[in-house]
Short mmCIF file of N, CA and C in Angstrom, two decimals:
data_model
loop_
_atom_site.label_atom_id
_atom_site.label_comp_id
_atom_site.label_asym_id
_atom_site.label_seq_id
_atom_site.Cartn_x
_atom_site.Cartn_y
_atom_site.Cartn_z
N MET A 1 -55.43 7.94 22.17
CA MET A 1 -54.34 7.18 21.89
C MET A 1 -54.12 7.77 20.31
N ARG A 2 -54.95 8.21 19.69
CA ARG A 2 -54.67 8.76 18.09
C ARG A 2 -53.80 9.73 18.27
N TRP A 3 -53.86 10.72 19.18
CA TRP A 3 -52.97 11.78 19.14
C TRP A 3 -51.56 11.41 19.32
N ILE A 4 -51.19 10.31 20.03
CA ILE A 4 -50.06 9.68 20.28
C ILE A 4 -49.31 9.13 18.84
N SER A 5 -50.17 8.52 18.14
CA SER A 5 -49.83 7.88 16.92
C SER A 5 -49.68 9.18 15.96
N ARG A 6 -50.35 10.16 16.09
CA ARG A 6 -50.16 11.34 14.99
C ARG A 6 -49.03 11.91 15.35
N LEU A 7 -48.45 12.10 16.61
CA LEU A 7 -47.36 12.76 17.01
C LEU A 7 -45.95 11.90 16.50
N LEU A 8 -46.27 10.72 16.51
CA LEU A 8 -45.20 9.81 16.08
C LEU A 8 -44.95 9.88 14.65
N ARG A 9 -46.07 9.94 13.96
CA ARG A 9 -45.96 10.07 12.48
C ARG A 9 -45.46 11.49 11.88
N ARG A 10 -45.39 12.47 12.74
CA ARG A 10 -45.19 13.75 12.29
C ARG A 10 -43.64 14.18 12.89
N ARG A 11 -42.81 13.11 13.04
CA ARG A 11 -41.47 13.34 13.48
C ARG A 11 -40.82 14.23 12.32
N PRO A 12 -40.09 15.08 12.59
CA PRO A 12 -39.20 16.06 11.85
C PRO A 12 -37.93 15.28 11.41
N LYS A 13 -37.78 15.53 10.14
CA LYS A 13 -36.59 14.74 9.28
C LYS A 13 -35.34 15.04 10.24
N PRO A 14 -34.49 14.12 10.34
CA PRO A 14 -33.21 14.55 11.11
C PRO A 14 -32.15 15.63 10.25
N THR A 15 -31.47 16.33 10.93
CA THR A 15 -30.71 17.29 10.10
C THR A 15 -29.59 16.53 9.83
N PRO A 16 -29.04 16.92 8.52
CA PRO A 16 -27.93 16.22 8.01
C PRO A 16 -26.65 16.51 8.80
N PRO A 17 -25.81 15.59 8.96
CA PRO A 17 -24.73 16.04 9.59
C PRO A 17 -23.60 17.00 9.19
N ARG A 18 -23.14 17.80 9.90
CA ARG A 18 -22.39 19.00 9.66
C ARG A 18 -20.87 18.48 9.32
N PRO A 19 -20.07 19.07 8.57
CA PRO A 19 -18.66 18.99 8.50
C PRO A 19 -18.13 19.24 9.82
N GLU A 20 -17.09 18.41 10.11
CA GLU A 20 -16.39 18.72 11.48
C GLU A 20 -15.44 19.80 11.26
N THR A 21 -15.48 20.94 11.96
CA THR A 21 -14.45 22.10 12.22
C THR A 21 -13.40 21.79 12.73
N PRO A 22 -12.31 22.30 12.26
CA PRO A 22 -10.93 22.00 12.88
C PRO A 22 -10.84 22.16 14.30
N GLY A 23 -11.52 22.92 14.95
CA GLY A 23 -11.71 22.67 16.47
C GLY A 23 -12.46 21.81 16.98
N GLN A 24 -13.31 21.06 16.45
CA GLN A 24 -13.94 19.90 16.91
C GLN A 24 -13.02 18.57 16.59
N GLN A 25 -12.40 18.81 15.38
CA GLN A 25 -11.25 17.73 15.49
C GLN A 25 -10.34 17.49 16.39
N ALA A 26 -9.75 18.86 16.90
CA ALA A 26 -8.74 19.11 17.77
C ALA A 26 -9.27 18.58 18.99
N ALA A 27 -10.48 18.92 19.35
CA ALA A 27 -11.05 18.54 20.46
C ALA A 27 -11.22 17.10 20.76
N GLU A 28 -11.49 16.39 19.65
CA GLU A 28 -11.89 15.10 19.57
C GLU A 28 -10.40 14.28 19.77
N LYS A 29 -9.44 14.73 19.21
CA LYS A 29 -8.02 14.22 19.57
C LYS A 29 -7.65 14.32 20.81
N ALA A 30 -8.00 15.59 21.45
CA ALA A 30 -7.53 15.79 22.85
C ALA A 30 -8.31 14.82 23.72
N LEU A 31 -9.55 14.75 23.47
CA LEU A 31 -10.40 13.79 24.32
C LEU A 31 -9.81 12.35 24.08
N SER A 32 -9.50 11.90 22.87
CA SER A 32 -8.89 10.54 22.65
C SER A 32 -7.77 10.51 23.39
N ARG A 33 -6.82 11.51 23.47
CA ARG A 33 -5.56 11.36 24.23
C ARG A 33 -5.69 11.16 25.60
N ALA A 34 -6.72 11.97 26.10
CA ALA A 34 -6.94 12.01 27.55
C ALA A 34 -7.45 10.63 28.05
N GLN A 35 -8.47 10.02 27.27
CA GLN A 35 -9.06 8.69 27.61
C GLN A 35 -7.88 7.79 27.57
N LYS A 36 -6.96 7.71 26.63
CA LYS A 36 -5.93 6.88 26.60
C LYS A 36 -4.92 6.92 27.86
N ALA A 37 -4.64 8.12 28.17
CA ALA A 37 -3.85 8.44 29.36
C ALA A 37 -4.47 7.91 30.56
N ARG A 38 -5.79 8.13 30.81
CA ARG A 38 -6.46 7.63 31.86
C ARG A 38 -6.49 6.09 32.07
N ARG A 39 -6.70 5.41 30.77
CA ARG A 39 -6.71 3.84 30.94
C ARG A 39 -5.21 3.62 31.37
N GLU A 40 -4.28 4.19 30.89
CA GLU A 40 -2.86 3.75 31.29
C GLU A 40 -2.73 4.07 32.73
N VAL A 41 -3.04 5.05 33.18
CA VAL A 41 -3.08 5.41 34.71
C VAL A 41 -3.85 4.32 35.42
N GLU A 42 -5.00 4.13 35.10
CA GLU A 42 -5.85 3.24 35.85
C GLU A 42 -5.14 1.74 35.78
N SER A 43 -4.49 1.29 34.79
CA SER A 43 -3.79 0.13 34.75
C SER A 43 -2.64 0.01 35.78
N HIS A 44 -2.01 1.00 36.03
CA HIS A 44 -0.95 1.11 37.09
C HIS A 44 -1.39 1.45 38.50
N ARG A 45 -2.75 1.55 38.78
CA ARG A 45 -3.11 2.00 39.99
C ARG A 45 -2.79 0.88 41.08
N SER A 46 -2.79 -0.34 40.80
CA SER A 46 -2.51 -1.28 41.78
C SER A 46 -1.06 -1.47 42.33
N ALA A 47 -0.15 -1.08 41.18
CA ALA A 47 1.17 -1.05 41.54
C ALA A 47 1.61 0.12 42.33
N VAL A 48 0.87 1.33 42.07
CA VAL A 48 1.16 2.45 42.70
C VAL A 48 0.77 2.22 44.15
N SER A 49 -0.54 1.74 44.46
CA SER A 49 -0.99 1.67 45.78
C SER A 49 0.04 0.69 46.50
N GLU A 50 0.35 -0.42 46.02
CA GLU A 50 1.33 -1.23 46.75
C GLU A 50 2.66 -0.53 47.15
N ILE A 51 3.33 0.15 46.32
CA ILE A 51 4.50 0.92 46.64
C ILE A 51 4.13 1.74 47.55
N ALA A 52 3.01 2.48 47.61
CA ALA A 52 2.39 3.52 48.64
C ALA A 52 2.47 2.94 49.89
N SER A 53 1.88 1.76 49.95
CA SER A 53 1.69 1.08 51.15
C SER A 53 3.02 0.59 51.82
N ARG A 54 4.00 0.04 51.01
CA ARG A 54 5.27 -0.23 51.42
C ARG A 54 6.06 0.95 52.02
N LEU A 55 5.85 2.14 51.31
CA LEU A 55 6.63 3.28 51.76
C LEU A 55 6.06 3.71 53.11
N ALA A 56 4.75 3.54 53.37
CA ALA A 56 4.13 4.07 54.52
C ALA A 56 4.62 2.99 55.62
N ARG A 57 4.62 1.80 55.48
CA ARG A 57 5.28 0.87 56.31
C ARG A 57 6.57 0.99 56.73
N GLU A 58 7.27 1.54 55.92
CA GLU A 58 8.83 1.86 56.13
C GLU A 58 8.88 2.95 57.02
N ARG A 59 8.11 4.18 56.56
CA ARG A 59 8.06 5.28 57.52
C ARG A 59 7.65 5.13 58.78
N GLN A 60 6.56 4.27 59.12
CA GLN A 60 6.35 3.85 60.34
C GLN A 60 7.46 3.21 61.11
N ARG A 61 8.14 2.32 60.56
CA ARG A 61 8.89 1.64 61.10
C ARG A 61 10.17 2.50 61.49
N ASN A 62 10.50 3.30 60.91
CA ASN A 62 11.68 4.44 60.99
C ASN A 62 11.27 5.06 62.10
N HIS A 63 10.03 5.73 62.11
CA HIS A 63 9.66 6.26 63.29
C HIS A 63 9.67 5.69 64.63
N PHE A 64 9.19 4.58 64.59
CA PHE A 64 9.39 3.69 65.90
C PHE A 64 10.75 3.44 66.36
N ALA A 65 11.57 3.19 65.13
CA ALA A 65 12.97 3.10 65.49
C ALA A 65 13.78 4.34 66.07
N GLU A 66 13.32 5.39 65.61
CA GLU A 66 13.89 6.73 66.15
C GLU A 66 13.30 7.03 67.44
N MET A 67 11.95 6.62 67.63
CA MET A 67 11.41 6.77 69.13
C MET A 67 12.20 5.91 70.00
N PHE A 68 12.49 4.66 69.68
CA PHE A 68 13.14 3.66 70.48
C PHE A 68 14.53 4.18 70.70
N ARG A 69 15.32 4.71 69.75
CA ARG A 69 16.70 5.21 69.98
C ARG A 69 16.60 6.51 70.93
N GLN A 70 15.72 7.18 70.83
CA GLN A 70 15.70 8.65 71.54
C GLN A 70 15.36 8.05 73.08
N ALA A 71 14.37 7.07 73.35
CA ALA A 71 14.30 6.54 74.64
C ALA A 71 15.38 6.04 75.30
N ILE A 72 16.17 5.21 74.67
CA ILE A 72 17.34 4.69 75.05
C ILE A 72 18.52 5.63 75.46
N GLU A 73 18.71 6.83 74.46
CA GLU A 73 19.68 7.70 74.66
C GLU A 73 19.08 8.82 75.87
N GLY A 74 17.76 8.84 76.05
CA GLY A 74 17.20 9.47 77.28
C GLY A 74 17.20 11.02 76.92
N GLY A 75 17.17 11.36 75.75
CA GLY A 75 16.93 12.64 75.26
C GLY A 75 15.91 12.91 74.13
N HIS A 76 15.45 14.24 74.12
CA HIS A 76 14.61 14.53 73.21
C HIS A 76 15.10 15.57 72.27
N ARG A 77 15.04 15.65 71.01
CA ARG A 77 15.71 16.57 69.95
C ARG A 77 14.68 17.61 69.84
#
């Protein structure tokens, strides 16, 4: 157990923080913009899903109407 306490006492000093380079600053700004855009997209996800579901129902309804019309007319296109 002593060797553990010796290891804990001999911790190296943390390195001082380096100044940010222009590339790092640009990368952080790009990351911030991407995170903001993702939050915005996720906030609209339910509305988009609702509209997509409605469009799918309309497409299916139109498909059945077309099939019914073709059956009545007796022809295939």
